[in-house]
CSV table of C-alpha atoms and ligand atoms in Angstrom, one decimal:
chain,number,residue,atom,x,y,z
F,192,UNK,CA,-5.6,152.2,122.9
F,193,UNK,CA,-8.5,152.7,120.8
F,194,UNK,CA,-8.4,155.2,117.5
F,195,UNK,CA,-11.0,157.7,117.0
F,196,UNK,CA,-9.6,160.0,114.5
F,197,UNK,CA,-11.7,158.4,111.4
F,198,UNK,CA,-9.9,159.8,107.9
F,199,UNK,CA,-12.1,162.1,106.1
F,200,UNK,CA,-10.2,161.7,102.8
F,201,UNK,CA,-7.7,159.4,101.1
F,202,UNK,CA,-4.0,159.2,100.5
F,203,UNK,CA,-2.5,161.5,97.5
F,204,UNK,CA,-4.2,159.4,94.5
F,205,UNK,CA,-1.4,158.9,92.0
F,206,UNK,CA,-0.5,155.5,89.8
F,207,UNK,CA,2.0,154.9,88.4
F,208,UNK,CA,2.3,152.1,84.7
F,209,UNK,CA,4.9,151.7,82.9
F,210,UNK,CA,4.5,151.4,78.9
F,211,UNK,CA,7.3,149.8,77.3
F,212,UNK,CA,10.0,152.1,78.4
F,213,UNK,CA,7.7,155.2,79.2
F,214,UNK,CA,6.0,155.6,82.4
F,215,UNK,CA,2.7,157.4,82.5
F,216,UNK,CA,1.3,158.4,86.0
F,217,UNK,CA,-2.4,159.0,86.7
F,218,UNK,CA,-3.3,162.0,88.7
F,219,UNK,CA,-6.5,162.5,90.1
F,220,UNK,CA,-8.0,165.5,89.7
F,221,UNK,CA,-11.2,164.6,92.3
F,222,UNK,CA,-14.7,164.5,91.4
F,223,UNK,CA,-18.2,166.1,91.3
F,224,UNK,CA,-21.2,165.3,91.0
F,225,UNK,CA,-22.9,165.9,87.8
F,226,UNK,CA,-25.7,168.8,88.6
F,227,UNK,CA,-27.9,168.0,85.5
F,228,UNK,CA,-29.1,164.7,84.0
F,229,UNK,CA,-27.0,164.3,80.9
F,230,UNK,CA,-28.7,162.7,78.6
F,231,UNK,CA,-30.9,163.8,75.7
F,232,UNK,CA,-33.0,161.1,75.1
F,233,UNK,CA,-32.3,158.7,77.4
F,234,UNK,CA,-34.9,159.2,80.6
F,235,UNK,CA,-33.7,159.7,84.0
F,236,UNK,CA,-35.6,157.0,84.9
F,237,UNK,CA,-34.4,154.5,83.2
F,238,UNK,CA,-30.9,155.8,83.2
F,239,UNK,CA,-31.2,155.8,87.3
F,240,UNK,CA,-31.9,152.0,86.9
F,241,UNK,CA,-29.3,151.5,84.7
F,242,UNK,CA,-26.9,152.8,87.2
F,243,UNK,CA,-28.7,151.3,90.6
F,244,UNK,CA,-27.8,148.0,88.6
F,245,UNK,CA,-24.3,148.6,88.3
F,246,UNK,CA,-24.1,149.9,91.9
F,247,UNK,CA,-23.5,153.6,91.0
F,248,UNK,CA,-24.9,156.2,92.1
F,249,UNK,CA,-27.8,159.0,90.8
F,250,UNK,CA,-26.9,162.1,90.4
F,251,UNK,CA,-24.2,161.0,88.2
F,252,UNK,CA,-20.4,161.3,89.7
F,253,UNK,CA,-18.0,162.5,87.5
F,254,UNK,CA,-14.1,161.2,88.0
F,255,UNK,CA,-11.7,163.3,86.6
F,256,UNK,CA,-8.1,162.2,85.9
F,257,UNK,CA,-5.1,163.8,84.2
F,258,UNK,CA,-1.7,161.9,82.9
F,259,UNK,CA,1.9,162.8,83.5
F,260,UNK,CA,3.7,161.3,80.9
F,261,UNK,CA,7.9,160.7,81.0
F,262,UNK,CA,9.4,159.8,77.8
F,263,UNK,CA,13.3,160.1,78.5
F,264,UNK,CA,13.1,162.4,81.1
F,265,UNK,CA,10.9,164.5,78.9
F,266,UNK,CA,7.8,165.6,81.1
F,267,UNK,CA,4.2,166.4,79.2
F,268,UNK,CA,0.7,166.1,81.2
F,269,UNK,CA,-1.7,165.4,79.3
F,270,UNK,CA,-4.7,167.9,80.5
F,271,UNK,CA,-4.7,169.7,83.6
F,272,UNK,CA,-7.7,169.4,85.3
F,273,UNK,CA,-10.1,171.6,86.8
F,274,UNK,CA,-8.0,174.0,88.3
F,275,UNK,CA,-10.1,176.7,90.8
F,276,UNK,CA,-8.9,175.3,94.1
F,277,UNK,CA,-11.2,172.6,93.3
F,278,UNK,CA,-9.5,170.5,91.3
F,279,UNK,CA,-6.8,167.8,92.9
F,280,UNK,CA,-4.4,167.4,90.5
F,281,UNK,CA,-1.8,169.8,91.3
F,282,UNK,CA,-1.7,168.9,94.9
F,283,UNK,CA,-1.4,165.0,93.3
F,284,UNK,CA,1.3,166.0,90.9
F,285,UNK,CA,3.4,167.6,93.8
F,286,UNK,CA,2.5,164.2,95.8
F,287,UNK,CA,4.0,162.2,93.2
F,288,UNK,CA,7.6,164.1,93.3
F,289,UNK,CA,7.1,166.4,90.2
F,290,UNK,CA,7.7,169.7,90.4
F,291,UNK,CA,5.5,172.2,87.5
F,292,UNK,CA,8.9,173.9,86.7
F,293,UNK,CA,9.8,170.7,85.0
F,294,UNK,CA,6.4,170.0,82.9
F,295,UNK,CA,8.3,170.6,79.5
F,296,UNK,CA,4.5,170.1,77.7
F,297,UNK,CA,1.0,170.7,78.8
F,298,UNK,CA,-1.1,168.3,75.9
F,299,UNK,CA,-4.8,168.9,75.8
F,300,UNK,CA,-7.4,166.3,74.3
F,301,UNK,CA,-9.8,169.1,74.2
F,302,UNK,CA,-10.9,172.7,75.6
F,303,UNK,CA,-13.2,172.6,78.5
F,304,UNK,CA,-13.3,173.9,82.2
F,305,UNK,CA,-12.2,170.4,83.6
F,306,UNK,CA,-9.3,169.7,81.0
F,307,UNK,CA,-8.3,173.4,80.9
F,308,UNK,CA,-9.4,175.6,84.1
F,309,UNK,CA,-6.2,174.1,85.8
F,310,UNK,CA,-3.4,175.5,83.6
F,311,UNK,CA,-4.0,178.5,85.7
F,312,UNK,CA,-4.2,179.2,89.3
F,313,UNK,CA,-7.3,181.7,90.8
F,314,UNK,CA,-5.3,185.0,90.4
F,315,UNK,CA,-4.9,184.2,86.2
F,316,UNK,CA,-0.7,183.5,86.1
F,317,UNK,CA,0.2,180.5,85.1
F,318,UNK,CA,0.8,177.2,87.0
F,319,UNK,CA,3.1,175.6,84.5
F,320,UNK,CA,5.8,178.1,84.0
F,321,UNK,CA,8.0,176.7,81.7
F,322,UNK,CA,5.7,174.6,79.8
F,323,UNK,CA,4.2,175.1,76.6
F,324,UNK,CA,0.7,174.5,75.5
F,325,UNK,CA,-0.3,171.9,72.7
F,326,UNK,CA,-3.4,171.7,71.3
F,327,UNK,CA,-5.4,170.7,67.9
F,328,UNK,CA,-5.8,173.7,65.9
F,329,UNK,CA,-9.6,173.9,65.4
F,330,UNK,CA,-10.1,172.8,68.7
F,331,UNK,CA,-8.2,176.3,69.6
F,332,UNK,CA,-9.6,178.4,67.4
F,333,UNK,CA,-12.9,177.5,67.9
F,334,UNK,CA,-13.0,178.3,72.0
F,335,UNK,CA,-11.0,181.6,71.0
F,336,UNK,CA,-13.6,182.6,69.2
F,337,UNK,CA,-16.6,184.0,71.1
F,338,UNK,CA,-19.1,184.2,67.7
F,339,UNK,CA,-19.4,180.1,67.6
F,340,UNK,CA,-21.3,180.4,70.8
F,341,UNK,CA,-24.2,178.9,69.1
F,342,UNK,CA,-26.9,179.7,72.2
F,343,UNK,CA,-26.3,182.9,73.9
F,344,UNK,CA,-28.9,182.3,76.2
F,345,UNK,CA,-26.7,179.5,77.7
F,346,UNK,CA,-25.0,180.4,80.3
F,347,UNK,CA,-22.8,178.1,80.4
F,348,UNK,CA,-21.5,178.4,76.9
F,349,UNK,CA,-20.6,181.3,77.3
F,350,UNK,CA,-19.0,180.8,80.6
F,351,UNK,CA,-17.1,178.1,79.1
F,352,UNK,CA,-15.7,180.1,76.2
F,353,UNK,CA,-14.5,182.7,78.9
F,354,UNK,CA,-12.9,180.1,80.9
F,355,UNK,CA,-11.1,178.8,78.2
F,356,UNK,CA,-9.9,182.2,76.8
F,357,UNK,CA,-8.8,182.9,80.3
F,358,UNK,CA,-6.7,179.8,80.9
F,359,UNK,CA,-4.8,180.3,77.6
F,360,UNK,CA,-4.4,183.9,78.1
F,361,UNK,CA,-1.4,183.7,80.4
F,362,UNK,CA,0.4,181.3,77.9
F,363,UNK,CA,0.9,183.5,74.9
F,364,UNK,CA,3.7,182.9,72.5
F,365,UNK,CA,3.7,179.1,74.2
F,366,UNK,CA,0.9,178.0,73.1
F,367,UNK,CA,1.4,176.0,70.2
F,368,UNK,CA,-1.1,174.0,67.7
F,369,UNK,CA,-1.4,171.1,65.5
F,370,UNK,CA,-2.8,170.2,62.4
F,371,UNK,CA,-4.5,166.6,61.1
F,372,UNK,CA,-1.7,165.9,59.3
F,373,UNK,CA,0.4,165.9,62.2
F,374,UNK,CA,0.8,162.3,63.8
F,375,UNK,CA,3.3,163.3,66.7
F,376,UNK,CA,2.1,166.2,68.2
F,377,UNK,CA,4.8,165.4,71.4
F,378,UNK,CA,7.5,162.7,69.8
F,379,UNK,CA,5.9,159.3,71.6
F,380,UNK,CA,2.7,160.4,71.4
F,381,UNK,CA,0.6,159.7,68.3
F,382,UNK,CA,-3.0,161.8,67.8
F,383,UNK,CA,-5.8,160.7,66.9
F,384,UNK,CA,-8.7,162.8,66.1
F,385,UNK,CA,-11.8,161.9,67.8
F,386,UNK,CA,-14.2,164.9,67.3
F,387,UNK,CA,-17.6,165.7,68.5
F,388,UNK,CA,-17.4,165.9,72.4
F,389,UNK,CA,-15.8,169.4,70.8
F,390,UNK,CA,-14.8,170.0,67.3
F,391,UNK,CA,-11.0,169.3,67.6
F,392,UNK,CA,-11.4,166.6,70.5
F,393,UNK,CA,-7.9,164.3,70.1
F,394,UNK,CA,-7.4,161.3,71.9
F,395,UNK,CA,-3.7,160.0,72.4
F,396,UNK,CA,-1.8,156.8,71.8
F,397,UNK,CA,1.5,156.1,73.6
F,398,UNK,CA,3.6,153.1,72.1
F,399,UNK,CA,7.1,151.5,73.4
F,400,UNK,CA,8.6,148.7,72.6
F,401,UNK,CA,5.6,146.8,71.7
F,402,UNK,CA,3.4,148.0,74.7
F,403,UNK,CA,0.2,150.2,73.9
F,404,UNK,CA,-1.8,152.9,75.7
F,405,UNK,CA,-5.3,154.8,74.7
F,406,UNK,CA,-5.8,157.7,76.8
F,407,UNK,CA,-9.5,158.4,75.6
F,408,UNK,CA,-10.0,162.0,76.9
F,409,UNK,CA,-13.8,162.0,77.3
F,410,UNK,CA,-14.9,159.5,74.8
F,411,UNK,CA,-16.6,157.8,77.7
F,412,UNK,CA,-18.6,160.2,80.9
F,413,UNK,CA,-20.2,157.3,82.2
F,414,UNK,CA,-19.4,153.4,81.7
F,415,UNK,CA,-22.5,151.9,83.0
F,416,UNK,CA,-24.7,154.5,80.7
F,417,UNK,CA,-22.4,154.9,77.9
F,418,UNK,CA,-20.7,151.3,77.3
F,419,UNK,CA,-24.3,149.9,77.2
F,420,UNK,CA,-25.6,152.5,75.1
F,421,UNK,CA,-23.1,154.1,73.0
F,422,UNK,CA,-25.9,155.6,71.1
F,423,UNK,CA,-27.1,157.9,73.7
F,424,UNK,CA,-26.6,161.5,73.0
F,425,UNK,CA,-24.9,163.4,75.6
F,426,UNK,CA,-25.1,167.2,76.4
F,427,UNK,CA,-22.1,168.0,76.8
F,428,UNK,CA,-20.7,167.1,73.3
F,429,UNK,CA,-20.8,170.3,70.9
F,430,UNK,CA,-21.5,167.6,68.2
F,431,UNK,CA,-23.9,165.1,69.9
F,432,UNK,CA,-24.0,162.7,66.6
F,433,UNK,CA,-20.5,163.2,65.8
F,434,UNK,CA,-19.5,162.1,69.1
F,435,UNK,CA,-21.6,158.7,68.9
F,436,UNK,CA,-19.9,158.0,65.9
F,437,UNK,CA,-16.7,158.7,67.4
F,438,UNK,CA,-17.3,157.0,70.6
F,439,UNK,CA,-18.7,153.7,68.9
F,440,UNK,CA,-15.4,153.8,66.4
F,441,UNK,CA,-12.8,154.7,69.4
F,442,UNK,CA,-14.7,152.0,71.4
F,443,UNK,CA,-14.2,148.9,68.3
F,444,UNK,CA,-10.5,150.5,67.9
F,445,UNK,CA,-9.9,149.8,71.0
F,446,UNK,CA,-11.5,146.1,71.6
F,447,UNK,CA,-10.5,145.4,68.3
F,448,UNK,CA,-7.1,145.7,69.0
F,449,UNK,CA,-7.2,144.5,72.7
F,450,UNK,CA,-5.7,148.1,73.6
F,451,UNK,CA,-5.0,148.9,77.4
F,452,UNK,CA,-7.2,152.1,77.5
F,453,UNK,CA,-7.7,154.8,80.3
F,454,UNK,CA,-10.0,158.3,80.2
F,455,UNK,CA,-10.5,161.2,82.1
F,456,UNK,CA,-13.4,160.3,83.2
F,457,UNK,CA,-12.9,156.3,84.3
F,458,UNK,CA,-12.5,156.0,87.7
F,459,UNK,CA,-8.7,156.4,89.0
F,460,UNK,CA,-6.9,154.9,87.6
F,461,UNK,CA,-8.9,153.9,84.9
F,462,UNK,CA,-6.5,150.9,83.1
F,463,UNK,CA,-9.2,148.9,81.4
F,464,UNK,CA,-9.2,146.5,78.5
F,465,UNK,CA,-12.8,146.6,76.3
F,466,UNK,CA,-14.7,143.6,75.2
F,467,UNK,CA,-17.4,143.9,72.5
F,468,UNK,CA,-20.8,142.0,72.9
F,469,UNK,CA,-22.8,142.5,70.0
F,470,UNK,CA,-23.1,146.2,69.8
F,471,UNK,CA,-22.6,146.9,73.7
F,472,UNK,CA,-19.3,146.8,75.4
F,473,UNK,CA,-17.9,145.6,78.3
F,474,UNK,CA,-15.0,147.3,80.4
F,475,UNK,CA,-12.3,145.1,82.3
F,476,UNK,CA,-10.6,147.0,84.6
F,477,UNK,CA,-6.8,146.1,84.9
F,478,UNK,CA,-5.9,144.3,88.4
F,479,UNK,CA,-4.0,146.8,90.9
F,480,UNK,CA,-0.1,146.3,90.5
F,481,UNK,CA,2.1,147.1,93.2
F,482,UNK,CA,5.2,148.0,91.6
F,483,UNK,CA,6.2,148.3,87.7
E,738,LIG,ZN1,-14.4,166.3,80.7
């Protein structure tokens, strides 16, 4: 008997790594192609050899992940995706056995419509009913704010100030925020302010019993562009020359100290180690594991 019914997509895409005693699950939320060429500076030409080289492809495809994380039966994802009947990641989070009444947390590295467009469903009510909403504190107020749209020609800063007020809306009295000063914005999971991508962009380190984990938020778009050329200005960071900075210091942080790292935007699941070579970097993705 022959078999003609070719799959069209894959199984659920859900991962599972255990950290210490914590076990952090990656959900994929999908991905899109980027519709614009997202550099400043860097020409689409030579960007589109850059990636040829590496065997990716032009326009560039964005992967988009998000991170359940269980710290004694304690749930908190850490963003939520893009939400819109687009986005994957609730369909992946049910896949993986975990129902959104029990997400105690909903964690957000930063504001945007493919981190926060998913903490509500199409109609505006929320999709994580009993969770509350942590964020960093300028990082709320600033998308709360409609007068730091800085272009209001831009369509699409202005969209994405929308979208944000829209997906917190729903959330009210649960939304809570943190400060600098604060090192444990979820007990086990240590912020670390990383801004420029958006003004209160916080990536997240998860520690147990000796075992680390850097989840990046969106340090890093694209590995072949980015880890070559960490210089490169990117469009989508509100604060294109505080995000280099950021990005080149996150990126010696973690080679420096030989940290398992994963993103939102490194392709599912992401695990990667980080060598420096001379002022490039290198990414190592972790080999599959088939149990924990
Ligand atoms: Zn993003």
């Amino acid at each position: 008997m022959s078999i003609n019914n070719h799959p069209v997509v894959q199984v659920p895409a859900v991962y599972h790594r255990r950290i210490g005693d914590i076990t952090v699950t990656v959900i994929s939320d999908g991905h899109s192609e980027l519709p614009f060429w997202p550099y400043y500076e860097l020409s689409e030409d030579i960007g589109k050899e850059m990636l040829q080289a590496d065997f990716e492809t032009s326009p560039i495809v964005l992967n988009t992940n998000c991170f359940i994380v269980n710290i004694q039966g304690r749930i908190t994802l850490i963003d939520a995706g893009l939400g819109m009947g687009i986005g994957t990641a609730l369909s992946n989070i049910k896949a993986a056995g975990i129902d959104v009444q029990d997400i105690a947390t909903v964690l957000l590295t930063h504001i945007h419509p493919d981190h926060t467009n998913g903490l509500i469903h199409t109609d505006g009510t929320r999709v994580f009913p009993n969770a509350e909403v942590v964020v960093q504190e300028t990082e709320f107020s600033y998308w709360m704010d409609s007068s730091n749209i800085s272009n209001p020609s831009d369509r699409q800063e202005a969209a994405n100030f929308q979208m944000a007020q829209a997906a917190f809306a729903p959330y009210e009295s649960r939304i809570r925020t943190f400060t600098s000063s604060e090192k444990e914005p979820v007990p086990g999971i240590q912020a670390i302010a990383a801004p420029g991508h958006t003004p209160g962009h916080t990536v997240y380190l998860i520690e147990s019993k000796g075992e680390k984990l850097l989840i990046w938020g969106d340090v890093i778009h694209n590995t072949s562009i980015q880890l070559q050329r960490p210089e490169e200005k990117v469009i989508m960071d509100v604060c294109p020359e505080v995000a280099v900075e950021t990005r080149i210091r996150i990126l010696d942080f973690a080679a420096g100290e030989q940290l398992l790292v994963t993103g939102m935007h490194l392709h599912f699941p992401g695990f990667s180690y980080i060598r420096k070579d001379k002022d490039r970097y290198v990414l190592l993705p972790e080999k599959w594991k088939p149990s924990l």
